[in-house]
Tab-separated table of N, CA and C in Angstrom:
chain	number	residue	atom	x	y	z
A	1	MET	N	-35.409	-24.836	16.902
A	1	MET	CA	-35.850	-23.785	16.015
A	1	MET	C	-34.670	-22.922	15.565
A	2	GLU	N	-33.816	-22.500	16.510
A	2	GLU	CA	-32.678	-21.653	16.151
A	2	GLU	C	-31.706	-22.394	15.245
A	3	PHE	N	-31.528	-23.686	15.464
A	3	PHE	CA	-30.612	-24.470	14.644
A	3	PHE	C	-31.082	-24.505	13.190
A	4	GLY	N	-32.368	-24.725	12.980
A	4	GLY	CA	-32.930	-24.747	11.630
A	4	GLY	C	-32.781	-23.410	10.941
A	5	LEU	N	-32.947	-22.322	11.684
A	5	LEU	CA	-32.790	-20.975	11.130
A	5	LEU	C	-31.334	-20.744	10.729
A	6	GLY	N	-30.396	-21.234	11.537
A	6	GLY	CA	-28.973	-21.090	11.222
A	6	GLY	C	-28.596	-21.842	9.958
A	7	ILE	N	-29.116	-23.045	9.795
A	7	ILE	CA	-28.852	-23.842	8.592
A	7	ILE	C	-29.415	-23.134	7.366
A	8	SER	N	-30.619	-22.621	7.490
A	8	SER	CA	-31.257	-21.923	6.369
A	8	SER	C	-30.448	-20.705	5.959
A	9	LEU	N	-29.985	-19.945	6.932
A	9	LEU	CA	-29.180	-18.756	6.652
A	9	LEU	C	-27.861	-19.145	5.989
A	10	ALA	N	-27.236	-20.212	6.464
A	10	ALA	CA	-25.977	-20.678	5.874
A	10	ALA	C	-26.184	-21.112	4.428
A	11	GLN	N	-27.287	-21.796	4.140
A	11	GLN	CA	-27.569	-22.221	2.769
A	11	GLN	C	-27.775	-21.022	1.850
A	12	GLN	N	-28.450	-19.988	2.351
A	12	GLN	CA	-28.645	-18.778	1.550
A	12	GLN	C	-27.306	-18.117	1.239
A	13	MET	N	-26.414	-18.083	2.228
A	13	MET	CA	-25.101	-17.480	2.022
A	13	MET	C	-24.309	-18.264	0.974
A	14	VAL	N	-24.337	-19.584	1.049
A	14	VAL	CA	-23.625	-20.422	0.083
A	14	VAL	C	-24.193	-20.209	-1.314
A	15	ASN	N	-25.510	-20.181	-1.437
A	15	ASN	CA	-26.139	-19.964	-2.742
A	15	ASN	C	-25.759	-18.608	-3.318
A	16	THR	N	-25.709	-17.578	-2.480
A	16	THR	CA	-25.328	-16.240	-2.936
A	16	THR	C	-23.891	-16.232	-3.432
A	17	MET	N	-22.977	-16.867	-2.694
A	17	MET	CA	-21.576	-16.913	-3.104
A	17	MET	C	-21.404	-17.715	-4.396
A	18	ASN	N	-22.102	-18.841	-4.508
A	18	ASN	CA	-22.016	-19.639	-5.734
A	18	ASN	C	-22.504	-18.847	-6.937
A	19	HIS	N	-23.594	-18.121	-6.763
A	19	HIS	CA	-24.124	-17.296	-7.854
A	19	HIS	C	-23.109	-16.224	-8.250
A	20	ALA	N	-22.512	-15.566	-7.268
A	20	ALA	CA	-21.535	-14.510	-7.556
A	20	ALA	C	-20.313	-15.074	-8.274
A	21	MET	N	-19.818	-16.217	-7.846
A	21	MET	CA	-18.640	-16.812	-8.472
A	21	MET	C	-18.937	-17.295	-9.893
A	22	ASN	N	-20.113	-17.844	-10.102
A	22	ASN	CA	-20.468	-18.341	-11.432
A	22	ASN	C	-20.712	-17.224	-12.429
A	23	ASN	N	-20.968	-16.016	-11.949
A	23	ASN	CA	-21.247	-14.895	-12.843
A	23	ASN	C	-20.128	-13.871	-12.865
A	24	SER	N	-18.955	-14.235	-12.340
A	24	SER	CA	-17.839	-13.297	-12.319
A	24	SER	C	-17.138	-13.271	-13.668
A	25	VAL	N	-16.472	-12.158	-13.947
A	25	VAL	CA	-15.739	-11.966	-15.194
A	25	VAL	C	-14.302	-11.637	-14.846
A	26	VAL	N	-13.358	-12.182	-15.575
A	26	VAL	CA	-11.950	-11.874	-15.384
A	26	VAL	C	-11.622	-10.719	-16.317
A	27	PRO	N	-11.391	-9.498	-15.772
A	27	PRO	CA	-11.173	-8.319	-16.613
A	27	PRO	C	-9.993	-8.486	-17.559
A	28	GLY	N	-10.204	-8.116	-18.809
A	28	GLY	CA	-9.136	-8.107	-19.788
A	28	GLY	C	-8.754	-9.465	-20.340
A	29	VAL	N	-9.313	-10.524	-19.793
A	29	VAL	CA	-8.948	-11.850	-20.266
A	29	VAL	C	-10.036	-12.406	-21.174
A	30	ASN	N	-11.254	-12.408	-20.691
A	30	ASN	CA	-12.351	-12.983	-21.461
A	30	ASN	C	-13.621	-12.214	-21.133
A	31	ALA	N	-13.606	-10.915	-21.346
A	31	ALA	CA	-14.721	-10.048	-20.979
A	31	ALA	C	-16.016	-10.560	-21.586
A	32	GLY	N	-17.061	-10.505	-20.768
A	32	GLY	CA	-18.366	-10.915	-21.238
A	32	GLY	C	-18.638	-12.397	-21.067
A	33	THR	N	-17.705	-13.130	-20.534
A	33	THR	CA	-17.874	-14.562	-20.327
A	33	THR	C	-18.101	-14.812	-18.851
A	34	THR	N	-19.072	-15.618	-18.513
A	34	THR	CA	-19.313	-15.909	-17.105
A	34	THR	C	-18.170	-16.728	-16.549
A	35	GLY	N	-18.012	-16.681	-15.238
A	35	GLY	CA	-16.928	-17.404	-14.587
A	35	GLY	C	-16.949	-18.887	-14.894
A	36	GLN	N	-18.127	-19.498	-14.908
A	36	GLN	CA	-18.216	-20.930	-15.171
A	36	GLN	C	-17.732	-21.252	-16.577
A	37	SER	N	-18.157	-20.480	-17.552
A	37	SER	CA	-17.735	-20.726	-18.930
A	37	SER	C	-16.237	-20.517	-19.070
A	38	PHE	N	-15.703	-19.488	-18.413
A	38	PHE	CA	-14.275	-19.208	-18.495
A	38	PHE	C	-13.478	-20.375	-17.932
A	39	VAL	N	-13.935	-20.916	-16.809
A	39	VAL	CA	-13.235	-22.048	-16.204
A	39	VAL	C	-13.233	-23.227	-17.166
A	40	ASN	N	-14.338	-23.464	-17.841
A	40	ASN	CA	-14.419	-24.590	-18.765
A	40	ASN	C	-13.540	-24.398	-19.991
A	41	GLN	N	-13.226	-23.149	-20.373
A	41	GLN	CA	-12.446	-22.874	-21.564
A	41	GLN	C	-10.952	-22.782	-21.283
A	42	THR	N	-10.573	-22.634	-20.045
A	42	THR	CA	-9.185	-22.389	-19.688
A	42	THR	C	-8.455	-23.699	-19.437
A	43	ALA	N	-7.324	-23.858	-20.084
A	43	ALA	CA	-6.502	-25.040	-19.851
A	43	ALA	C	-5.821	-24.909	-18.503
A	44	VAL	N	-5.854	-25.944	-17.722
A	44	VAL	CA	-5.216	-25.937	-16.411
A	44	VAL	C	-3.769	-26.359	-16.596
A	45	PRO	N	-2.816	-25.515	-16.121
A	45	PRO	CA	-1.417	-25.879	-16.279
A	45	PRO	C	-1.086	-27.128	-15.466
A	46	PRO	N	-0.112	-27.906	-15.902
A	46	PRO	CA	0.288	-29.086	-15.138
A	46	PRO	C	0.690	-28.697	-13.718
A	47	LYS	N	0.447	-29.594	-12.776
A	47	LYS	CA	0.741	-29.313	-11.369
A	47	LYS	C	2.211	-28.981	-11.147
A	48	SER	N	3.108	-29.565	-11.929
A	48	SER	CA	4.532	-29.337	-11.724
A	48	SER	C	4.976	-27.965	-12.235
A	49	GLU	N	4.176	-27.346	-13.092
A	49	GLU	CA	4.541	-26.047	-13.650
A	49	GLU	C	4.252	-24.938	-12.637
A	50	LEU	N	5.170	-23.989	-12.551
A	50	LEU	CA	4.967	-22.857	-11.656
A	50	LEU	C	3.775	-22.040	-12.115
A	51	GLN	N	3.017	-21.571	-11.176
A	51	GLN	CA	1.902	-20.695	-11.487
A	51	GLN	C	2.217	-19.318	-10.926
A	52	TRP	N	2.246	-18.342	-11.804
A	52	TRP	CA	2.605	-16.980	-11.453
A	52	TRP	C	1.363	-16.116	-11.296
A	53	TYR	N	1.509	-15.069	-10.504
A	53	TYR	CA	0.490	-14.035	-10.372
A	53	TYR	C	1.188	-12.716	-10.648
A	54	SER	N	0.467	-11.777	-11.221
A	54	SER	CA	1.060	-10.496	-11.582
A	54	SER	C	0.053	-9.387	-11.345
A	55	VAL	N	0.544	-8.167	-11.212
A	55	VAL	CA	-0.329	-6.998	-11.132
A	55	VAL	C	-0.219	-6.281	-12.464
A	56	ILE	N	-1.316	-6.286	-13.222
A	56	ILE	CA	-1.364	-5.652	-14.536
A	56	ILE	C	-2.526	-4.673	-14.542
A	57	ASP	N	-2.253	-3.427	-14.893
A	57	ASP	CA	-3.284	-2.380	-14.899
A	57	ASP	C	-3.998	-2.309	-13.554
A	58	ASN	N	-3.233	-2.388	-12.474
A	58	ASN	CA	-3.726	-2.312	-11.098
A	58	ASN	C	-4.673	-3.446	-10.718
A	59	LEU	N	-4.637	-4.552	-11.455
A	59	LEU	CA	-5.452	-5.718	-11.137
A	59	LEU	C	-4.556	-6.934	-10.970
A	60	GLN	N	-4.871	-7.764	-9.967
A	60	GLN	CA	-4.133	-9.014	-9.804
A	60	GLN	C	-4.607	-9.997	-10.864
A	61	VAL	N	-3.669	-10.565	-11.600
A	61	VAL	CA	-3.972	-11.500	-12.676
A	61	VAL	C	-3.275	-12.821	-12.379
A	62	GLY	N	-3.959	-13.920	-12.577
A	62	GLY	CA	-3.353	-15.218	-12.393
A	62	GLY	C	-4.347	-16.221	-11.880
A	63	PRO	N	-3.965	-17.467	-11.827
A	63	PRO	CA	-2.623	-17.981	-12.057
A	63	PRO	C	-2.255	-17.974	-13.537
A	64	LEU	N	-0.977	-17.765	-13.796
A	64	LEU	CA	-0.448	-17.717	-15.157
A	64	LEU	C	0.615	-18.795	-15.322
A	65	SER	N	0.566	-19.494	-16.433
A	65	SER	CA	1.623	-20.458	-16.747
A	65	SER	C	2.844	-19.684	-17.226
A	66	SER	N	3.962	-20.351	-17.318
A	66	SER	CA	5.182	-19.700	-17.813
A	66	SER	C	5.001	-19.193	-19.234
A	67	SER	N	4.280	-19.937	-20.064
A	67	SER	CA	4.062	-19.483	-21.446
A	67	SER	C	3.159	-18.252	-21.483
A	68	GLU	N	2.196	-18.165	-20.567
A	68	GLU	CA	1.346	-16.973	-20.497
A	68	GLU	C	2.154	-15.767	-20.032
A	69	VAL	N	3.071	-15.985	-19.082
A	69	VAL	CA	3.946	-14.901	-18.628
A	69	VAL	C	4.795	-14.418	-19.803
A	70	LYS	N	5.341	-15.349	-20.572
A	70	LYS	CA	6.162	-14.992	-21.730
A	70	LYS	C	5.360	-14.142	-22.718
A	71	THR	N	4.135	-14.532	-22.988
A	71	THR	CA	3.273	-13.770	-23.900
A	71	THR	C	3.020	-12.368	-23.364
A	72	LEU	N	2.753	-12.247	-22.066
A	72	LEU	CA	2.503	-10.932	-21.470
A	72	LEU	C	3.754	-10.060	-21.500
A	73	VAL	N	4.926	-10.670	-21.353
A	73	VAL	CA	6.187	-9.924	-21.477
A	73	VAL	C	6.327	-9.415	-22.909
A	74	GLN	N	6.077	-10.280	-23.882
A	74	GLN	CA	6.200	-9.891	-25.293
A	74	GLN	C	5.223	-8.777	-25.663
A	75	ARG	N	4.065	-8.759	-25.030
A	75	ARG	CA	3.059	-7.721	-25.301
A	75	ARG	C	3.301	-6.449	-24.496
A	76	GLY	N	4.314	-6.472	-23.639
A	76	GLY	CA	4.632	-5.297	-22.839
A	76	GLY	C	3.752	-5.111	-21.620
A	77	LYS	N	2.971	-6.127	-21.277
A	77	LYS	CA	2.099	-6.045	-20.099
A	77	LYS	C	2.878	-6.332	-18.817
A	78	ILE	N	3.892	-7.187	-18.912
A	78	ILE	CA	4.790	-7.437	-17.783
A	78	ILE	C	6.136	-6.849	-18.163
A	79	THR	N	6.590	-5.891	-17.364
A	79	THR	CA	7.876	-5.236	-17.581
A	79	THR	C	8.751	-5.476	-16.354
A	80	GLU	N	9.954	-4.940	-16.387
A	80	GLU	CA	10.857	-5.129	-15.242
A	80	GLU	C	10.300	-4.522	-13.962
A	81	ASP	N	9.395	-3.557	-14.080
A	81	ASP	CA	8.828	-2.897	-12.903
A	81	ASP	C	7.449	-3.429	-12.513
A	82	THR	N	7.058	-4.570	-13.066
A	82	THR	CA	5.779	-5.200	-12.732
A	82	THR	C	5.984	-6.110	-11.526
A	83	PHE	N	5.044	-6.061	-10.587
A	83	PHE	CA	5.108	-6.946	-9.434
A	83	PHE	C	4.576	-8.322	-9.809
A	84	VAL	N	5.312	-9.363	-9.399
A	84	VAL	CA	4.909	-10.749	-9.639
A	84	VAL	C	5.104	-11.561	-8.361
A	85	TRP	N	4.403	-12.679	-8.299
A	85	TRP	CA	4.468	-13.561	-7.132
A	85	TRP	C	4.141	-14.981	-7.571
A	86	ARG	N	4.669	-15.949	-6.837
A	86	ARG	CA	4.314	-17.359	-7.002
A	86	ARG	C	4.430	-18.027	-5.633
A	87	ALA	N	3.847	-19.182	-5.517
A	87	ALA	CA	3.917	-19.933	-4.264
A	87	ALA	C	5.376	-20.166	-3.900
A	88	GLY	N	5.694	-20.002	-2.634
A	88	GLY	CA	7.059	-20.174	-2.162
A	88	GLY	C	7.778	-18.856	-1.943
A	89	MET	N	7.265	-17.784	-2.556
A	89	MET	CA	7.870	-16.460	-2.353
A	89	MET	C	7.245	-15.834	-1.111
A	90	THR	N	8.045	-15.100	-0.355
A	90	THR	CA	7.536	-14.487	0.872
A	90	THR	C	6.773	-13.199	0.605
A	91	ALA	N	7.020	-12.569	-0.547
A	91	ALA	CA	6.344	-11.303	-0.861
A	91	ALA	C	6.361	-11.076	-2.369
A	92	TRP	N	5.529	-10.143	-2.817
A	92	TRP	CA	5.537	-9.731	-4.223
A	92	TRP	C	6.882	-9.084	-4.516
A	93	GLN	N	7.425	-9.343	-5.705
A	93	GLN	CA	8.713	-8.768	-6.099
A	93	GLN	C	8.609	-8.191	-7.500
A	94	LEU	N	9.505	-7.251	-7.789
A	94	LEU	CA	9.578	-6.717	-9.143
A	94	LEU	C	10.107	-7.800	-10.076
A	95	ALA	N	9.578	-7.838	-11.282
A	95	ALA	CA	9.965	-8.865	-12.255
A	95	ALA	C	11.469	-8.872	-12.504
A	96	LYS	N	12.098	-7.705	-12.485
A	96	LYS	CA	13.543	-7.635	-12.751
A	96	LYS	C	14.366	-8.347	-11.679
A	97	ASN	N	13.771	-8.601	-10.509
A	97	ASN	CA	14.478	-9.272	-9.421
A	97	ASN	C	14.255	-10.786	-9.404
A	98	ILE	N	13.505	-11.295	-10.379
A	98	ILE	CA	13.234	-12.728	-10.466
A	98	ILE	C	13.910	-13.252	-11.728
A	99	PRO	N	14.975	-14.037	-11.581
A	99	PRO	CA	15.782	-14.457	-12.736
A	99	PRO	C	14.987	-15.050	-13.896
A	100	GLU	N	14.003	-15.924	-13.602
A	100	GLU	CA	13.239	-16.563	-14.678
A	100	GLU	C	12.480	-15.542	-15.524
A	101	ILE	N	11.923	-14.540	-14.876
A	101	ILE	CA	11.133	-13.542	-15.606
A	101	ILE	C	12.038	-12.472	-16.198
A	102	ASN	N	13.068	-12.088	-15.475
A	102	ASN	CA	13.995	-11.086	-16.002
A	102	ASN	C	14.641	-11.582	-17.297
A	103	LYS	N	14.926	-12.873	-17.371
A	103	LYS	CA	15.494	-13.454	-18.594
A	103	LYS	C	14.537	-13.258	-19.771
A	104	LEU	N	13.245	-13.476	-19.540
A	104	LEU	CA	12.248	-13.275	-20.599
A	104	LEU	C	12.204	-11.816	-21.046
A	105	ILE	N	12.327	-10.901	-20.079
A	105	ILE	CA	12.294	-9.467	-20.391
A	105	ILE	C	13.511	-9.084	-21.225
A	106	ILE	N	14.676	-9.576	-20.833
A	106	ILE	CA	15.914	-9.245	-21.556
A	106	ILE	C	15.869	-9.793	-22.982
A	107	LEU	N	15.375	-11.027	-23.135
A	107	LEU	CA	15.311	-11.641	-24.462
A	107	LEU	C	14.207	-11.036	-25.332
A	108	GLY	N	13.245	-10.381	-24.642
A	108	GLY	CA	12.162	-9.697	-25.361
A	108	GLY	C	11.289	-10.650	-26.034
């Protein structure tokens, strides 16, 4: 009896999480679009391309392709004082301390 109750509770938890994830919105990117639709509309960067994360307007944004980072730099959303991170880094760093991104900032 207890085992069946545990399975039922676990299924309810999974269903709740799936519902929440499918109805999530990525602020400032595609407002008003459900998470599922956003996933279907977003191009997945190639596995070999670095995927960046950034803090923009006090929100973590990402993964971002290099071209998306370049666009955000051009729009002034990523500046030298913006924190960025990617896999392989031990901690978040200021964009000015990361050569690949600092180059984009300097070139404008």
